[in-house]
PDB file of C-alpha atoms in Angstrom:
ATOM      1  CA  PRO A   1      33.171 130.114 248.958  1.00  0.00           C
ATOM      2  CA  PHE A   2      31.155 130.637 245.703  1.00  0.00           C
ATOM      3  CA  ASN A   3      28.432 129.002 246.103  1.00  0.00           C
ATOM      4  CA  GLU A   4      27.508 131.624 249.160  1.00  0.00           C
ATOM      5  CA  ASN A   5      27.457 133.916 246.084  1.00  0.00           C
ATOM      6  CA  PRO A   6      24.001 133.559 244.136  1.00  0.00           C
ATOM      7  CA  MET A   7      25.445 135.149 240.935  1.00  0.00           C
ATOM      8  CA  PHE A   8      28.108 132.889 240.747  1.00  0.00           C
ATOM      9  CA  ILE A   9      26.694 129.936 241.057  1.00  0.00           C
ATOM     10  CA  ILE A  10      23.842 131.391 238.304  1.00  0.00           C
ATOM     11  CA  ALA A  11      26.520 131.798 236.179  1.00  0.00           C
ATOM     12  CA  VAL A  12      28.695 128.833 235.788  1.00  0.00           C
ATOM     13  CA  PHE A  13      25.764 126.540 236.212  1.00  0.00           C
ATOM     14  CA  GLU A  14      23.426 128.626 234.069  1.00  0.00           C
ATOM     15  CA  VAL A  15      24.409 130.813 231.760  1.00  0.00           C
ATOM     16  CA  LEU A  16      27.870 129.593 231.525  1.00  0.00           C
ATOM     17  CA  PRO A  17      26.415 126.108 229.681  1.00  0.00           C
ATOM     18  CA  ARG A  18      23.597 127.777 227.438  1.00  0.00           C
ATOM     19  CA  THR A  19      26.278 129.823 226.064  1.00  0.00           C
ATOM     20  CA  LEU A  20      28.336 126.989 225.560  1.00  0.00           C
ATOM     21  CA  ILE A  21      25.865 125.288 223.962  1.00  0.00           C
ATOM     22  CA  LEU A  22      23.700 128.170 221.948  1.00  0.00           C
ATOM     23  CA  LEU A  23      27.575 128.502 220.132  1.00  0.00           C
ATOM     24  CA  ILE A  24      28.274 125.225 219.347  1.00  0.00           C
ATOM     25  CA  PHE A  25      24.675 124.971 218.213  1.00  0.00           C
ATOM     26  CA  THR A  26      25.555 128.022 215.962  1.00  0.00           C
ATOM     27  CA  ILE A  27      28.907 126.976 214.596  1.00  0.00           C
ATOM     28  CA  MET A  28      26.830 124.002 213.333  1.00  0.00           C
ATOM     29  CA  LEU A  29      24.236 126.068 212.024  1.00  0.00           C
ATOM     30  CA  GLN A  30      26.862 127.416 210.741  1.00  0.00           C
ATOM     31  CA  TYR A  31      28.428 124.312 209.264  1.00  0.00           C
ATOM     32  CA  THR A  32      25.451 122.928 207.513  1.00  0.00           C
ATOM     33  CA  ILE A  33      24.407 125.855 205.627  1.00  0.00           C
ATOM     34  CA  ILE A  34      27.827 126.522 203.891  1.00  0.00           C
ATOM     35  CA  SER A  35      28.205 122.625 202.899  1.00  0.00           C
ATOM     36  CA  SER A  36      24.606 122.817 201.492  1.00  0.00           C
ATOM     37  CA  HIS A  37      25.618 125.764 199.817  1.00  0.00           C
ATOM     38  CA  ASN A  38      28.457 124.147 198.460  1.00  0.00           C
ATOM     39  CA  ASP A  39      26.222 120.669 198.570  1.00  0.00           C
ATOM     40  CA  ALA A  40      23.823 123.301 196.778  1.00  0.00           C
ATOM     41  CA  LEU A  41      26.602 124.623 193.686  1.00  0.00           C
ATOM     42  CA  ARG A  42      28.238 121.309 193.124  1.00  0.00           C
ATOM     43  CA  ILE A  43      24.431 119.835 191.838  1.00  0.00           C
ATOM     44  CA  ALA A  44      24.448 122.589 189.451  1.00  0.00           C
ATOM     45  CA  GLU A  45      27.383 123.130 188.089  1.00  0.00           C
ATOM     46  CA  LEU A  46      27.180 118.779 188.066  1.00  0.00           C
ATOM     47  CA  THR A  47      23.166 119.529 185.566  1.00  0.00           C
ATOM     48  CA  TYR A  48      25.615 122.410 183.839  1.00  0.00           C
ATOM     49  CA  ARG A  49      28.081 120.220 182.857  1.00  0.00           C
ATOM     50  CA  LYS A  50      25.783 116.769 182.008  1.00  0.00           C
ATOM     51  CA  ASP A  51      23.677 119.039 179.980  1.00  0.00           C
ATOM     52  CA  MET A  52      25.091 122.185 177.949  1.00  0.00           C
ATOM     53  CA  ASP A  53      28.482 121.627 176.300  1.00  0.00           C
ATOM     54  CA  ALA A  54      31.605 123.194 176.913  1.00  0.00           C
ATOM     55  CA  ARG A  55      32.583 125.003 173.789  1.00  0.00           C
ATOM     56  CA  THR A  56      29.366 125.798 172.364  1.00  0.00           C
ATOM     57  CA  LYS A  57      26.540 126.626 175.614  1.00  0.00           C
ATOM     58  CA  LEU A  58      24.382 124.560 173.249  1.00  0.00           C
ATOM     59  CA  TYR A  59      22.609 122.111 174.826  1.00  0.00           C
ATOM     60  CA  ASN A  60      24.243 118.596 173.974  1.00  0.00           C
ATOM     61  CA  LYS A  61      23.218 115.422 172.560  1.00  0.00           C
ATOM     62  CA  ASN A  62      23.099 113.996 175.970  1.00  0.00           C
ATOM     63  CA  LYS A  63      20.367 116.462 177.093  1.00  0.00           C
ATOM     64  CA  TYR A  64      18.947 115.958 173.225  1.00  0.00           C
ATOM     65  CA  GLU A  65      18.584 112.002 173.975  1.00  0.00           C
ATOM     66  CA  ASP A  66      17.215 113.433 177.291  1.00  0.00           C
ATOM     67  CA  MET A  67      14.500 115.098 175.309  1.00  0.00           C
ATOM     68  CA  LEU A  68      13.242 111.854 173.445  1.00  0.00           C
ATOM     69  CA  ALA A  69      13.489 110.047 175.757  1.00  0.00           C
ATOM     70  CA  ASN A  70      11.312 111.808 178.529  1.00  0.00           C
ATOM     71  CA  TYR A  71       9.895 114.612 176.517  1.00  0.00           C
ATOM     72  CA  TYR A  72       8.934 114.580 173.020  1.00  0.00           C
ATOM     73  CA  THR A  73       7.304 111.044 172.623  1.00  0.00           C
ATOM     74  CA  MET A  74       5.373 110.935 175.641  1.00  0.00           C
ATOM     75  CA  VAL A  75       2.521 111.811 173.856  1.00  0.00           C
ATOM     76  CA  GLU A  76       0.531 113.020 176.580  1.00  0.00           C
ATOM     77  CA  ARG A  77       4.259 115.508 176.880  1.00  0.00           C
ATOM     78  CA  VAL A  78       3.503 116.756 173.814  1.00  0.00           C
ATOM     79  CA  VAL A  79       1.964 119.863 172.661  1.00  0.00           C
ATOM     80  CA  GLY A  80       1.061 120.562 168.870  1.00  0.00           C
ATOM     81  CA  TYR A  81       3.502 120.690 165.517  1.00  0.00           C
ATOM     82  CA  ILE A  82       6.860 120.962 165.627  1.00  0.00           C
ATOM     83  CA  ALA A  83       9.489 122.163 163.342  1.00  0.00           C
ATOM     84  CA  VAL A  84      13.936 120.883 163.102  1.00  0.00           C
ATOM     85  CA  ALA A  85      16.400 122.053 161.502  1.00  0.00           C
ATOM     86  CA  PHE A  86      19.574 120.632 160.801  1.00  0.00           C
ATOM     87  CA  TRP A  87      22.960 122.549 160.744  1.00  0.00           C
ATOM     88  CA  ASP A  88      26.019 120.729 159.036  1.00  0.00           C
ATOM     89  CA  LEU A  89      28.809 123.398 158.616  1.00  0.00           C
ATOM     90  CA  ASN A  90      31.161 122.722 154.791  1.00  0.00           C
ATOM     91  CA  ASN A  91      34.362 121.723 154.673  1.00  0.00           C
ATOM     92  CA  LEU A  92      35.340 121.605 158.031  1.00  0.00           C
ATOM     93  CA  LYS A  93      37.967 118.392 156.955  1.00  0.00           C
ATOM     94  CA  MET A  94      39.978 120.551 154.815  1.00  0.00           C
ATOM     95  CA  ILE A  95      39.442 123.725 157.065  1.00  0.00           C
ATOM     96  CA  ASN A  96      41.311 121.400 159.988  1.00  0.00           C
ATOM     97  CA  ASP A  97      43.814 119.623 157.733  1.00  0.00           C
ATOM     98  CA  ASN A  98      45.218 123.012 155.716  1.00  0.00           C
ATOM     99  CA  PHE A  99      44.095 126.021 158.310  1.00  0.00           C
ATOM    100  CA  GLY A 100      44.695 123.943 161.973  1.00  0.00           C
ATOM    101  CA  HIS A 101      41.642 122.667 164.458  1.00  0.00           C
ATOM    102  CA  ALA A 102      42.022 126.136 166.310  1.00  0.00           C
ATOM    103  CA  VAL A 103      40.709 127.535 162.931  1.00  0.00           C
ATOM    104  CA  GLY A 104      38.194 124.647 162.598  1.00  0.00           C
ATOM    105  CA  ASP A 105      37.128 125.508 166.920  1.00  0.00           C
ATOM    106  CA  SER A 106      36.616 128.589 165.966  1.00  0.00           C
ATOM    107  CA  LEU A 107      33.900 128.448 163.158  1.00  0.00           C
ATOM    108  CA  ILE A 108      32.389 125.718 165.285  1.00  0.00           C
ATOM    109  CA  GLN A 109      32.280 128.365 167.551  1.00  0.00           C
ATOM    110  CA  THR A 110      31.436 131.134 165.698  1.00  0.00           C
ATOM    111  CA  MET A 111      28.207 128.731 163.829  1.00  0.00           C
ATOM    112  CA  SER A 112      27.204 128.434 167.781  1.00  0.00           C
ATOM    113  CA  GLU A 113      26.605 131.657 168.934  1.00  0.00           C
ATOM    114  CA  LYS A 114      24.624 132.103 165.442  1.00  0.00           C
ATOM    115  CA  LEU A 115      22.133 129.615 166.820  1.00  0.00           C
ATOM    116  CA  LEU A 116      22.849 130.176 169.844  1.00  0.00           C
ATOM    117  CA  ALA A 117      21.027 133.808 169.264  1.00  0.00           C
ATOM    118  CA  VAL A 118      17.523 132.897 167.911  1.00  0.00           C
ATOM    119  CA  SER A 119      17.199 130.279 171.017  1.00  0.00           C
ATOM    120  CA  ASN A 120      14.839 131.026 173.438  1.00  0.00           C
ATOM    121  CA  GLU A 121      11.562 129.352 175.241  1.00  0.00           C
ATOM    122  CA  ARG A 122      10.450 127.746 172.357  1.00  0.00           C
ATOM    123  CA  CYS A 123      13.349 127.503 170.166  1.00  0.00           C
ATOM    124  CA  ARG A 124      16.565 125.199 171.748  1.00  0.00           C
ATOM    125  CA  THR A 125      19.511 124.370 169.610  1.00  0.00           C
ATOM    126  CA  TYR A 126      21.175 121.252 170.522  1.00  0.00           C
ATOM    127  CA  ARG A 127      25.085 119.894 169.070  1.00  0.00           C
ATOM    128  CA  VAL A 128      24.624 116.173 168.449  1.00  0.00           C
ATOM    129  CA  GLY A 129      28.284 115.786 167.113  1.00  0.00           C
ATOM    130  CA  GLY A 130      31.289 117.932 165.872  1.00  0.00           C
ATOM    131  CA  ASP A 131      29.925 120.363 163.519  1.00  0.00           C
ATOM    132  CA  GLU A 132      26.638 118.957 163.780  1.00  0.00           C
ATOM    133  CA  PHE A 133      23.657 120.555 165.061  1.00  0.00           C
ATOM    134  CA  LEU A 134      19.903 120.411 166.048  1.00  0.00           C
ATOM    135  CA  LEU A 135      17.181 123.527 166.187  1.00  0.00           C
ATOM    136  CA  ILE A 136      14.217 122.513 167.334  1.00  0.00           C
ATOM    137  CA  LEU A 137      10.963 124.893 166.996  1.00  0.00           C
ATOM    138  CA  ASP A 138       7.810 124.169 169.109  1.00  0.00           C
ATOM    139  CA  ASP A 139       4.163 125.202 168.026  1.00  0.00           C
ATOM    140  CA  PRO A 140       6.072 126.660 164.425  1.00  0.00           C
ATOM    141  CA  ALA A 141       4.308 129.486 162.920  1.00  0.00           C
ATOM    142  CA  PRO A 142       3.542 129.250 159.620  1.00  0.00           C
ATOM    143  CA  GLY A 143       7.027 129.494 157.655  1.00  0.00           C
ATOM    144  CA  GLU A 144       8.742 131.207 161.097  1.00  0.00           C
ATOM    145  CA  ILE A 145      11.217 127.943 160.957  1.00  0.00           C
ATOM    146  CA  ASN A 146      12.388 128.797 157.134  1.00  0.00           C
ATOM    147  CA  ARG A 147      12.719 132.957 158.328  1.00  0.00           C
ATOM    148  CA  ILE A 148      15.484 131.188 162.119  1.00  0.00           C
ATOM    149  CA  ILE A 149      17.294 129.919 158.898  1.00  0.00           C
ATOM    150  CA  GLN A 150      17.408 132.522 157.057  1.00  0.00           C
ATOM    151  CA  GLN A 151      17.986 134.743 159.946  1.00  0.00           C
ATOM    152  CA  VAL A 152      21.449 132.490 160.385  1.00  0.00           C
ATOM    153  CA  LYS A 153      22.163 131.929 157.462  1.00  0.00           C
ATOM    154  CA  THR A 154      22.384 135.895 156.588  1.00  0.00           C
ATOM    155  CA  GLU A 155      23.998 136.230 159.674  1.00  0.00           C
ATOM    156  CA  LEU A 156      26.715 133.420 158.718  1.00  0.00           C
ATOM    157  CA  SER A 157      26.809 135.466 155.331  1.00  0.00           C
ATOM    158  CA  SER A 158      26.978 139.072 157.787  1.00  0.00           C
ATOM    159  CA  GLY A 159      31.397 138.487 157.981  1.00  0.00           C
ATOM    160  CA  THR A 160      33.752 135.668 158.476  1.00  0.00           C
ATOM    161  CA  GLY A 161      33.997 135.224 161.515  1.00  0.00           C
ATOM    162  CA  THR A 162      38.231 136.307 163.717  1.00  0.00           C
ATOM    163  CA  THR A 163      39.007 133.536 161.614  1.00  0.00           C
ATOM    164  CA  GLY A 164      38.915 135.219 157.807  1.00  0.00           C
ATOM    165  CA  LEU A 165      37.016 132.106 156.375  1.00  0.00           C
ATOM    166  CA  ARG A 166      33.646 132.801 155.191  1.00  0.00           C
ATOM    167  CA  ILE A 167      30.836 130.092 157.194  1.00  0.00           C
ATOM    168  CA  LEU A 168      29.570 127.353 154.618  1.00  0.00           C
ATOM    169  CA  ALA A 169      26.421 125.403 156.307  1.00  0.00           C
ATOM    170  CA  ALA A 170      24.414 122.984 155.140  1.00  0.00           C
ATOM    171  CA  VAL A 171      20.987 123.082 156.291  1.00  0.00           C
ATOM    172  CA  GLY A 172      17.812 120.634 156.095  1.00  0.00           C
ATOM    173  CA  SER A 173      14.245 121.196 158.025  1.00  0.00           C
ATOM    174  CA  ALA A 174      11.057 118.858 158.761  1.00  0.00           C
ATOM    175  CA  GLU A 175       7.603 119.713 160.617  1.00  0.00           C
ATOM    176  CA  GLY A 176       5.419 117.157 161.816  1.00  0.00           C
ATOM    177  CA  CYS A 177       3.502 116.267 165.241  1.00  0.00           C
ATOM    178  CA  GLY A 178       6.296 115.895 167.704  1.00  0.00           C
ATOM    179  CA  ALA A 179       5.994 112.524 169.527  1.00  0.00           C
ATOM    180  CA  ASP A 180       7.346 111.895 165.233  1.00  0.00           C
ATOM    181  CA  ILE A 181      10.309 113.763 166.081  1.00  0.00           C
ATOM    182  CA  ARG A 182      12.790 111.022 164.960  1.00  0.00           C
ATOM    183  CA  SER A 183      10.759 110.499 161.864  1.00  0.00           C
ATOM    184  CA  LEU A 184      11.342 114.970 161.626  1.00  0.00           C
ATOM    185  CA  VAL A 185      14.768 114.675 162.644  1.00  0.00           C
ATOM    186  CA  LYS A 186      15.557 112.021 160.070  1.00  0.00           C
ATOM    187  CA  LYS A 187      14.002 114.030 157.271  1.00  0.00           C
ATOM    188  CA  ALA A 188      16.133 116.945 158.476  1.00  0.00           C
ATOM    189  CA  ASP A 189      19.203 115.134 158.156  1.00  0.00           C
ATOM    190  CA  ALA A 190      18.412 114.202 155.110  1.00  0.00           C
ATOM    191  CA  ALA A 191      17.408 118.071 153.005  1.00  0.00           C
ATOM    192  CA  MET A 192      20.606 118.519 154.328  1.00  0.00           C
ATOM    193  CA  TYR A 193      22.668 115.904 153.332  1.00  0.00           C
ATOM    194  CA  SER A 194      20.909 117.471 149.914  1.00  0.00           C
ATOM    195  CA  ASP A 195      21.204 120.441 150.724  1.00  0.00           C
ATOM    196  CA  LYS A 196      25.083 119.544 151.341  1.00  0.00           C
ATOM    197  CA  ALA A 197      25.594 117.627 147.829  1.00  0.00           C
ATOM    198  CA  LYS A 198      24.007 120.819 145.726  1.00  0.00           C
ATOM    199  CA  SER A 199      26.680 123.199 147.562  1.00  0.00           C
ATOM    200  CA  LYS A 200      29.219 121.502 146.098  1.00  0.00           C
ATOM    201  CA  GLU A 201      27.700 120.645 142.579  1.00  0.00           C
ATOM    202  CA  GLY A 202      27.816 124.243 142.323  1.00  0.00           C
ATOM    203  CA  ARG A 203      23.880 125.151 142.351  1.00  0.00           C
ATOM    204  CA  SER A 204      23.459 126.716 146.020  1.00  0.00           C
TER     205      SER A 204
END
């Protein structure tokens, strides 16, 4: 009889149950790890989509509004001076009407690439409208925002991209305290429209 064999009793009543329990625990742990990893990937993807413009890889308007509400306007978190530059592509509607929206989208993409090239930890760029872009520079050195603007202008004028069309963009800038960012953006926006008007008059 099996109960007269000690090794058989140990195997059936001790080793086998423990092995099964260990196997089940291992499977459950593996499932939990895989599930947690997949959840983390989904959360990361949703966060990325929430903050980034899928077409241009720049921060989107949601991220810009979040920064306004939870960073720059909170005085205790503001560090020094900031500079903003507001960009807007010229003649995009005309280009879309005459050459198609694919060409217009290509111009927007090229403009975004030029802005992305100057982005870093202190200099963040946002797509806040169809062809409107905002650059925010923290703690700028004297004249730094103007040098960045000129760099982007030089890059834009150096080629026509894949469309064969020259990219023209109006820009305005303003500097001041980070807590006043909303008024600074309005000033930069107004300066941008002034620059756009001069461009239409052929003076720039």
